Short mmCIF file of C-alpha atoms in Angstrom, two decimals:
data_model
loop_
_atom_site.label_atom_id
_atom_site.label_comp_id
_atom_site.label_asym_id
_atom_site.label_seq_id
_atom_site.Cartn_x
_atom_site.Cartn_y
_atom_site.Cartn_z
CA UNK A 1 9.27 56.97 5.34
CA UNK A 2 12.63 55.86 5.79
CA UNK A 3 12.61 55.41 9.68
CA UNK A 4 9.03 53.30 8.84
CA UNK A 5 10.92 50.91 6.62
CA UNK A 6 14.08 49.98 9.14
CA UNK A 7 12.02 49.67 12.08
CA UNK A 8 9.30 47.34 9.64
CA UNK A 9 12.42 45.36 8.55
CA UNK A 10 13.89 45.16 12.56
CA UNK A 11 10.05 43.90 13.24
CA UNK A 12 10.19 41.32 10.99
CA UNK A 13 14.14 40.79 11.99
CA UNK A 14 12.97 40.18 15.57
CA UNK A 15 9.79 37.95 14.63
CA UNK A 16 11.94 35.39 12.20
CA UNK A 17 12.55 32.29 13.64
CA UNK A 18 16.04 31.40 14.30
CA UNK A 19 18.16 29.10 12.69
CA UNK A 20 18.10 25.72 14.93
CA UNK A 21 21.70 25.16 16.32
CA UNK A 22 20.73 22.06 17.82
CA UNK A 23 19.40 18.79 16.94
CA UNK A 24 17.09 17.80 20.06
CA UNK A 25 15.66 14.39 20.99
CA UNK A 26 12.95 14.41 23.69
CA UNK A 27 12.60 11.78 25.99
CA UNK A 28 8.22 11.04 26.63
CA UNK A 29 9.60 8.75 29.22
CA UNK A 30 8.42 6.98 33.03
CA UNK A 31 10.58 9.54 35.65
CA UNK A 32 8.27 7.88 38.30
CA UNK A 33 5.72 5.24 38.70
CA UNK A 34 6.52 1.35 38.16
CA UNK A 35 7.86 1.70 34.42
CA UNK A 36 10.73 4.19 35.26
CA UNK A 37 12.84 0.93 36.56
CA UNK A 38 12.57 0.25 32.83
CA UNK A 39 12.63 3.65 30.81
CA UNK A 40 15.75 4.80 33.37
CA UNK A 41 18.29 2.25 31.93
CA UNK A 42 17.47 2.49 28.56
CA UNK A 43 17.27 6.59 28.94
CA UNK A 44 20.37 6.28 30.03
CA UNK A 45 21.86 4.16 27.57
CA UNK A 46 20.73 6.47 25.15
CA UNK A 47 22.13 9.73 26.26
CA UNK A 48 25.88 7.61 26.95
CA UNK A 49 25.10 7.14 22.42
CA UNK A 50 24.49 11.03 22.39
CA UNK A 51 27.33 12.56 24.24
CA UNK A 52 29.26 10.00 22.26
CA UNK A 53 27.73 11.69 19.43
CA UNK A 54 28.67 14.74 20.05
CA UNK A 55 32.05 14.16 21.42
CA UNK A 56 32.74 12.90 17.74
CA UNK A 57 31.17 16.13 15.61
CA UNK A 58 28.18 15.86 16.66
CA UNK A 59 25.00 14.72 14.03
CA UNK A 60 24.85 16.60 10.43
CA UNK A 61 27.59 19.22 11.85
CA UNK A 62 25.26 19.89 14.80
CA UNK A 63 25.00 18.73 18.34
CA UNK A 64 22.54 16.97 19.66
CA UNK A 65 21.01 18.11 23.30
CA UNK A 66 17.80 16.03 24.96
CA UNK A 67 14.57 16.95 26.82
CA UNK A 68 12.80 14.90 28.65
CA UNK A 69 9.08 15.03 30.10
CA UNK A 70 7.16 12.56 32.18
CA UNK A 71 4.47 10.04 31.54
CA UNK A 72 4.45 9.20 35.17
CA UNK A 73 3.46 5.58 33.99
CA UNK A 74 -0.32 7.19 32.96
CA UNK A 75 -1.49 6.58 29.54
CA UNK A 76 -2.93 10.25 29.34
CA UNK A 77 0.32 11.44 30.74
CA UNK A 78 2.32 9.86 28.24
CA UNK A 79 -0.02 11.45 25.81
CA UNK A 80 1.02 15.20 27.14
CA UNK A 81 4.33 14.17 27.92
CA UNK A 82 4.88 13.27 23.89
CA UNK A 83 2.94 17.17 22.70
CA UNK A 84 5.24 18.82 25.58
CA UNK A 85 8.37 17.90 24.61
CA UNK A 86 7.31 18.32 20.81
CA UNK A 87 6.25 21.76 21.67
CA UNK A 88 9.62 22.12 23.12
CA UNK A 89 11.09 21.28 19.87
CA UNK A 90 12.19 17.95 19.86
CA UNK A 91 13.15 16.31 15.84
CA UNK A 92 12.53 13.18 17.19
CA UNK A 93 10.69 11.19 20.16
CA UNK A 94 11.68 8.65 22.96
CA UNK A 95 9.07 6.90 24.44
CA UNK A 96 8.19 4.20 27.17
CA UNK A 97 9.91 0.79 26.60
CA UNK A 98 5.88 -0.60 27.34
CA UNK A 99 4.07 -0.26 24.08
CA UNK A 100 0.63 0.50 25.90
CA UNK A 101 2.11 3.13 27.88
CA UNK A 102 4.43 4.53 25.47
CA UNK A 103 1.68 4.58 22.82
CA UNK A 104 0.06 7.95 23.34
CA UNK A 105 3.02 9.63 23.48
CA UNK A 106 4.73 7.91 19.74
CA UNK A 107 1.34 8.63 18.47
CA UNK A 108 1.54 12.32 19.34
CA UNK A 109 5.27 11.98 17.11
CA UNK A 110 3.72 10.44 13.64
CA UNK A 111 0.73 13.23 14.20
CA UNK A 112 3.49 15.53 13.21
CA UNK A 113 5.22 13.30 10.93
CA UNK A 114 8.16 12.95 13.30
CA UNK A 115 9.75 9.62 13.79
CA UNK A 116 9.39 7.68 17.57
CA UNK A 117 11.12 5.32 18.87
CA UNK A 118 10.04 2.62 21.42
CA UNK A 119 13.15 2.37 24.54
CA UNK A 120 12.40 -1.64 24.49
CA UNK A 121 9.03 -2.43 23.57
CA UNK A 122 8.60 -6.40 22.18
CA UNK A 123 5.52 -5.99 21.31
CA UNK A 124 5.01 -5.86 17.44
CA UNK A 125 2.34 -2.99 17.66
CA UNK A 126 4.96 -0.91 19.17
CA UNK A 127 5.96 0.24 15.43
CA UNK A 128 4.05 0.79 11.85
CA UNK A 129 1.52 -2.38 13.14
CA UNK A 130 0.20 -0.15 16.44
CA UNK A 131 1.71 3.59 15.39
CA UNK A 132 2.48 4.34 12.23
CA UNK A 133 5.05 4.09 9.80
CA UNK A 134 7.43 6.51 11.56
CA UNK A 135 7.78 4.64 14.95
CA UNK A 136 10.08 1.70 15.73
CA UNK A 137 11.28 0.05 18.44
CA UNK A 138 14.85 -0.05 19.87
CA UNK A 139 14.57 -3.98 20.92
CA UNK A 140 14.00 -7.41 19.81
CA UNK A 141 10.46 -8.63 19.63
CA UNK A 142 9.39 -10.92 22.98
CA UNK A 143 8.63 -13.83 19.69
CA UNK A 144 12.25 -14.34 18.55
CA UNK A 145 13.21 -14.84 22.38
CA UNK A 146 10.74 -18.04 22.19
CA UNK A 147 12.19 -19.15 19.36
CA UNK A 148 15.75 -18.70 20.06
CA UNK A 149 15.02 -20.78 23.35
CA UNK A 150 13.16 -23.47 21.46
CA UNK A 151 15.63 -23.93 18.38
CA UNK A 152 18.83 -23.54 20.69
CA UNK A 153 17.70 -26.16 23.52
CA UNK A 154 16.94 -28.38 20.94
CA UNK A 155 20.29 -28.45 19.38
CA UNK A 156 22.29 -27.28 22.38
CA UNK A 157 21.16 -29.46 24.63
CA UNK A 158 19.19 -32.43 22.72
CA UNK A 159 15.56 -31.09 24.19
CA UNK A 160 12.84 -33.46 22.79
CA UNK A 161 9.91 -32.21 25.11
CA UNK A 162 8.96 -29.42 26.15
CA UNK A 163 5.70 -28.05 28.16
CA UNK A 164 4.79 -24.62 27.44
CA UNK A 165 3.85 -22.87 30.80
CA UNK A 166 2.38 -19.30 30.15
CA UNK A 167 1.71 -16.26 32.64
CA UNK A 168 -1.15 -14.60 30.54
CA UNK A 169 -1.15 -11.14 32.88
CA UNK A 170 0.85 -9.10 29.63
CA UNK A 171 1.25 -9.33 25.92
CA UNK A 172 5.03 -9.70 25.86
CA UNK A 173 4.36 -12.86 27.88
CA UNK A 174 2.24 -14.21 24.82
CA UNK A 175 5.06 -13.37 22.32
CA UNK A 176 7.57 -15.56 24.22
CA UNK A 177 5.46 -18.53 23.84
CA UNK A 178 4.37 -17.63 20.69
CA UNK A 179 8.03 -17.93 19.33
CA UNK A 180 8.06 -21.04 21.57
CA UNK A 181 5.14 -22.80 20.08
CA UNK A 182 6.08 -21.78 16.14
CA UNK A 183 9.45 -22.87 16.27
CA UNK A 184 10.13 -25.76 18.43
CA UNK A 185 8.13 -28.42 16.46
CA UNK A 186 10.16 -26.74 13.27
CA UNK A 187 13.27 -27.74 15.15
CA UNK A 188 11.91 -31.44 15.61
CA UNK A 189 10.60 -31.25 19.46
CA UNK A 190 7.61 -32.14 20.48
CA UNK A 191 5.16 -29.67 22.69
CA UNK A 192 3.94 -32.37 25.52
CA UNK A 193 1.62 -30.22 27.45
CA UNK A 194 0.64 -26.46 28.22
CA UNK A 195 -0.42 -24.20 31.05
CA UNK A 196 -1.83 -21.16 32.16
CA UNK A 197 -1.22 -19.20 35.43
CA UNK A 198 -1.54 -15.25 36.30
CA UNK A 199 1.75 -13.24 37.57
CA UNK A 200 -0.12 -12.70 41.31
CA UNK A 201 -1.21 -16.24 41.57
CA UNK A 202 -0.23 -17.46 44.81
CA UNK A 203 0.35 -20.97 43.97
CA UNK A 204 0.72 -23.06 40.58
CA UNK A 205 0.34 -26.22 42.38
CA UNK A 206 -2.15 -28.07 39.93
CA UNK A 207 -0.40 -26.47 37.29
CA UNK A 208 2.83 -28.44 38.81
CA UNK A 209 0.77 -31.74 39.37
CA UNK A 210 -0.03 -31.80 35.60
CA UNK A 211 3.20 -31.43 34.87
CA UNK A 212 4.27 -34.61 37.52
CA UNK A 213 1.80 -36.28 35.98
CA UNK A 214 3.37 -36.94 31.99
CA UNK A 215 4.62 -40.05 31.84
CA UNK A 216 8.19 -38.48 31.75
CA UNK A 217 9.61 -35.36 32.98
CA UNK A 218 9.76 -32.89 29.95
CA UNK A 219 13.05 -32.04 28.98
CA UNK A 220 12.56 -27.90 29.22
CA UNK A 221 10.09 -25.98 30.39
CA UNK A 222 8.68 -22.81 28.35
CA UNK A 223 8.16 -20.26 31.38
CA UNK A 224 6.86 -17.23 29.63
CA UNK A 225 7.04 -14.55 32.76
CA UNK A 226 8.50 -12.18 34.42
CA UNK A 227 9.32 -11.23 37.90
CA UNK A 228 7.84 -11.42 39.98
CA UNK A 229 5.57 -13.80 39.17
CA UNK A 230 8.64 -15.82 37.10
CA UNK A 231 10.55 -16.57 40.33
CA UNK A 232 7.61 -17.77 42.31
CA UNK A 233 6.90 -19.74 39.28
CA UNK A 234 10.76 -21.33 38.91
CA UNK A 235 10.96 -21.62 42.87
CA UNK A 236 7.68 -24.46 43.14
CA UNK A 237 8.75 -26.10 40.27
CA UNK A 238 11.95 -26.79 41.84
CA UNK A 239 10.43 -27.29 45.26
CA UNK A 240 8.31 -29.81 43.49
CA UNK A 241 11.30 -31.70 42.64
CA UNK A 242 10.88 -30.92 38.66
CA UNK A 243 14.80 -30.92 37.24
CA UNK A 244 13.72 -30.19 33.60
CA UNK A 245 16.03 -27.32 31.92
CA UNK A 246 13.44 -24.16 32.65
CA UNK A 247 13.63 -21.17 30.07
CA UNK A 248 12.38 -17.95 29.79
CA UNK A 249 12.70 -14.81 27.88
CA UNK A 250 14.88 -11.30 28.25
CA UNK A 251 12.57 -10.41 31.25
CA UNK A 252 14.05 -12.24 33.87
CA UNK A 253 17.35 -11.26 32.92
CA UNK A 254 19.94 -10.19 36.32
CA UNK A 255 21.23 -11.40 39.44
CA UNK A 256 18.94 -9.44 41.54
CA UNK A 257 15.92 -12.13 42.08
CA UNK A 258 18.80 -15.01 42.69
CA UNK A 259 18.29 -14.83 46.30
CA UNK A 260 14.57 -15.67 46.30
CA UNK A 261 15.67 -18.91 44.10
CA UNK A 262 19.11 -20.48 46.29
CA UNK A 263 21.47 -22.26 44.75
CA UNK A 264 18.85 -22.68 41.25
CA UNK A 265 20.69 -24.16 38.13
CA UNK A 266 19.00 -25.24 34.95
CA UNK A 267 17.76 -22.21 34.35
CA UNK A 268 18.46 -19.91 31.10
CA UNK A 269 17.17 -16.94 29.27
CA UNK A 270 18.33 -15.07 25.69
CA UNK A 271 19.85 -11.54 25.96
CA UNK A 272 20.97 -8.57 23.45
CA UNK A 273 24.15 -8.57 25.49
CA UNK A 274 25.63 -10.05 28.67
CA UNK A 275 26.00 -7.44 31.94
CA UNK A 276 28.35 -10.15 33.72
CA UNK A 277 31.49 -9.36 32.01
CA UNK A 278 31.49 -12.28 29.64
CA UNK A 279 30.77 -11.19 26.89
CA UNK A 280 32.29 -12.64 23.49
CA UNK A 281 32.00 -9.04 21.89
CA UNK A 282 34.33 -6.26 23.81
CA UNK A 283 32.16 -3.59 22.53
CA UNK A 284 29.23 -4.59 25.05
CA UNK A 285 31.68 -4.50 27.89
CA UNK A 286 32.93 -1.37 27.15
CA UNK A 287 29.42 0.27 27.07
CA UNK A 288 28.61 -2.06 30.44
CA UNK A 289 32.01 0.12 31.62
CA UNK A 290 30.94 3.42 30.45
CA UNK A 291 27.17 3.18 32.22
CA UNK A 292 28.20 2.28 34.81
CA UNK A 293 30.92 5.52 34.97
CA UNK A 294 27.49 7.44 33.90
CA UNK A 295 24.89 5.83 36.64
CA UNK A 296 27.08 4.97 39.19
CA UNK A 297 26.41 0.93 38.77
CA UNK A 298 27.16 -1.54 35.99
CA UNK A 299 23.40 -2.19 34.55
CA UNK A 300 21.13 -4.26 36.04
CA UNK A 301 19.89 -6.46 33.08
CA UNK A 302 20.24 -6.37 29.20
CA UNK A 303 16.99 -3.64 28.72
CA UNK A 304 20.00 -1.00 29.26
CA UNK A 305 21.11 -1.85 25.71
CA UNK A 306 18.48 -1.27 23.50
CA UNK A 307 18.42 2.67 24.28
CA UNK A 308 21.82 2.82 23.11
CA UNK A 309 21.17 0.87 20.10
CA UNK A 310 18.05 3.10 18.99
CA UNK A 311 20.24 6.23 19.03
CA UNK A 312 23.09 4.50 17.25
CA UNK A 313 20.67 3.53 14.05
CA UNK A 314 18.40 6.69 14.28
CA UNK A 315 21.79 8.88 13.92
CA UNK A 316 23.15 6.87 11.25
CA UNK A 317 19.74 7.02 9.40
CA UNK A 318 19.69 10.60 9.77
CA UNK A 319 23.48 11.37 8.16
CA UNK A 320 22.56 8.98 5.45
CA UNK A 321 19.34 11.20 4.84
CA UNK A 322 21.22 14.81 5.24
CA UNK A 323 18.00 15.67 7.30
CA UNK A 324 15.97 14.98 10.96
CA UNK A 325 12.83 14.79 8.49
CA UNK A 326 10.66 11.46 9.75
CA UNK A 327 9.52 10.41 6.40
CA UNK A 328 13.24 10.80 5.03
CA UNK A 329 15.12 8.88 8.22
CA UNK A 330 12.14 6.18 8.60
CA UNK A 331 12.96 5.65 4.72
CA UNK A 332 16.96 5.42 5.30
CA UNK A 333 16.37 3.17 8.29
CA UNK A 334 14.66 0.39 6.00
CA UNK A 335 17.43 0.51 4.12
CA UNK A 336 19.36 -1.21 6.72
CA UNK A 337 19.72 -4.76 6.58
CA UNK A 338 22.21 -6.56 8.93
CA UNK A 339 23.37 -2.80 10.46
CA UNK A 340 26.29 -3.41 12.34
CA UNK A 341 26.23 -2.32 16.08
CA UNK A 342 27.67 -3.13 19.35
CA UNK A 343 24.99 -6.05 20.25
CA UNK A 344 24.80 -7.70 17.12
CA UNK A 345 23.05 -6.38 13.35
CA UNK A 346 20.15 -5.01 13.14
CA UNK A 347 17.35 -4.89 10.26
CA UNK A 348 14.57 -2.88 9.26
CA UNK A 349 11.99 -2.80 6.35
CA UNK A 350 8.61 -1.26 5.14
CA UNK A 351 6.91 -3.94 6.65
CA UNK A 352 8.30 -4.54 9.96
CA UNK A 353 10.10 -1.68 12.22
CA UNK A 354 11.14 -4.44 15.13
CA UNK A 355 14.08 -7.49 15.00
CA UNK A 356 12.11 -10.98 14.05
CA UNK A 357 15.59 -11.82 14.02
CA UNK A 358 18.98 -11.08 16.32
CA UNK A 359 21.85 -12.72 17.79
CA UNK A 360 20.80 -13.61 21.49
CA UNK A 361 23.62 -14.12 24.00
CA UNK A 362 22.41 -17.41 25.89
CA UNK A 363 22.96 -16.98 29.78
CA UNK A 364 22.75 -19.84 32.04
CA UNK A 365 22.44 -19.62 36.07
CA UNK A 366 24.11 -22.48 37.69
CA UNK A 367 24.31 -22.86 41.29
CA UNK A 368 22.85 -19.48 41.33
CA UNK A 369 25.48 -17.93 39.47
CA UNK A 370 24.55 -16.56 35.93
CA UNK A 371 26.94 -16.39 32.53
CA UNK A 372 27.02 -16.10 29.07
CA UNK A 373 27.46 -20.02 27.58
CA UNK A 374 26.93 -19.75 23.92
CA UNK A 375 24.91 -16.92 21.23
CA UNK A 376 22.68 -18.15 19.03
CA UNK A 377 20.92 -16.88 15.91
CA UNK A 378 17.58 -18.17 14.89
CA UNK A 379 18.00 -20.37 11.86
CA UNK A 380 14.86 -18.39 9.92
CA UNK A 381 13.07 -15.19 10.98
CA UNK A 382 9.84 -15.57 12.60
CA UNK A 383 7.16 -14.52 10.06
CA UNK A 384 5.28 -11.22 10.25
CA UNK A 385 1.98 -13.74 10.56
CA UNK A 386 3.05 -15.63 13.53
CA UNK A 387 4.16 -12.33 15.07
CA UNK A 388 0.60 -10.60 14.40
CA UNK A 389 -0.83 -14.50 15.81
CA UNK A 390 -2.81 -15.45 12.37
#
């Protein structure tokens, strides 16, 4: 009877789950396929905030480690991706900075009651609106970009007109010139004309020859794109002799297109940070200094940043709950209002999970050279009702 009870109690020694040591974040995330040039940067950025992390005490008295899995840029994918690396354990999710592709896999997270967070998505349903009320997103929304172009031109540089020219091929496009269209009037401009066009389009010719034909140039130019449709865009309008200031959002953000667009000037976009080495705030250049020590390169545009930025609040929101639970963190991350990080405060509340509001670092490209000429803040957030397009 004896030698039946020690070998029943080393049975159920041997059966009990251990103790986690660990705290583990798993990255749902695009290895291959067209979104990895996105997810990679961010990824990155994110692990650079986790070794930091742990090089400091790690999270709770714990380190943290990562797993990763791949979506492969396939919404099904990204739906196992997001049950692998929760079967693997993870207290947490990463997912794809797209919100349709990083979707399935978040969704998978607030099944289990785990929090998700979105690498970059600016689209508002990439949080409570689309998810759940676990998931948020890392960046700021494609809306407040809009705005912060149409408030700052106005003041900045005295823009009166402005024609609203809009690549319809993705949502995020649509949130540019949403922001566009609800705050420049509030600013005291005056929306002359609007467009349509499709990324692929070939040619925006009669798009440009409504344009030539206002009775006077508009001062800017809403572009809501991105490359590579942006660049063909900016390159006719130019060719068409059209000097009006053109802006666009966080998209086209990097040097790399420059050479398809010689010598362009007048051109400027909104960014979480600059990559140039101009920054006003020596905290961004010392994380442009330590990626580029991690990936071998300094990064290629701003969508590094907000990977590093999700990490940052998630850890804080999990020492100020004492626990990796998702209903506990998501509550102690909409506590935070004006959360100070590297690229600027951040807020959160029960009703929104994105930033309708952020300091934007505006960069400029003259003679096809880009830098950081002002930041600007958006004088009122956009409203959750512009943002869902009521």
């Amino acid at each position: 009877m004896k030698h039946t009870l020690i070998a029943s109690a080393l049975t159920l020694a041997i059966a009990a789950p251990a103790f986690a040591e660990d705290i583990t974040v798993g990255f749902a995330i695009a290895k291959s396929g067209w979104m990895e040039a996105y997810d990679t940067p961010a990824a990155t950025a994110a692990k650079i905030r986790i070794d930091e992390i742990n090089a400091n005490g790690g999270l709770l008295g714990q380190q943290v480690k990562w797993i990763e899995a791949d979506t492969k840029t396939d919404r099904a994918q990204s739906a196992k991706a997001g049950l692998q690396v929760l079967d693997d354990g993870a207290d947490m999710m990463v997912v794809s900075c797209d919100y349709d592709f990083g979707a399935p896999a978040a969704l998978a997270a607030e099944a289990e009651g785990k929090n998700s967070f979105f690498l970059c998505a600016e689209d508002v349903k990439a949080g409570i609106q689309g998810v759940g009320p676990n998931s948020f997103s890392g960046s700021v929304l494609a809306a407040v970009q809009g705005a912060t172009m149409a408030e700052w031109s106005k003041a900045k540089r005295d823009a009166k007109t402005g024609y609203v020219l809009l690549d319809t091929t993705i949502e995020y496009n649509k949130g540019i010139c949403t922001g566009f269209d609800w705050m420049f009037p509030k600013a005291g401009g005056e929306i002359v004309g609007r467009d349509t066009f499709k990324n692929n389009d070939a040619s925006i010719a009669s798009q440009i020859s409504r344009i030539k034909a206002l009775p006077q140039e508009p001062d800017v130019i809403m572009l809501c794109s991105y490359i590579p449709g942006a660049v063909a865009a900016v390159r006719q309008i130019r060719a068409a002799g059209i000097n009006s200031l053109i802006l666009n959002g966080s998209a086209v953000d990097g040097s790399y297109w420059l050479n398809a667009t010689p010598n362009l000037s007048g051109f400027v976009v909104p960014v979480q940070g600059s990559i140039y080495g101009d920054d006003p705030r020596a905290a961004v250049e010392a994380f442009n200094v330590a990626y580029e020590a991690a990936a071998g390169a300094r990064p290629a545009s701003q969508y590094a940043y907000p990977g590093y930025i999700l990490i940052d609040l998630w850890a804080k929101a999990v020492e100020r709950a004492g626990t990796v639970d998702g209903a506990a963190v998501t509550a102690a991350l909409e506590q935070m209002n004006g959360e100070p990080t590297a690229f600027g405060p951040r807020t959160f509340t029960g009703e929104l999970h994105h930033q309708n509001s952020a300091e934007m670092q505006i960069i400029e490209i003259t003679e096809g050279t880009p830098a950081a000429v002002d930041s600007w803040t958006i004088s009122e957030a956009v409203p959750l009702g512009v943002l869902l397009k009521k």
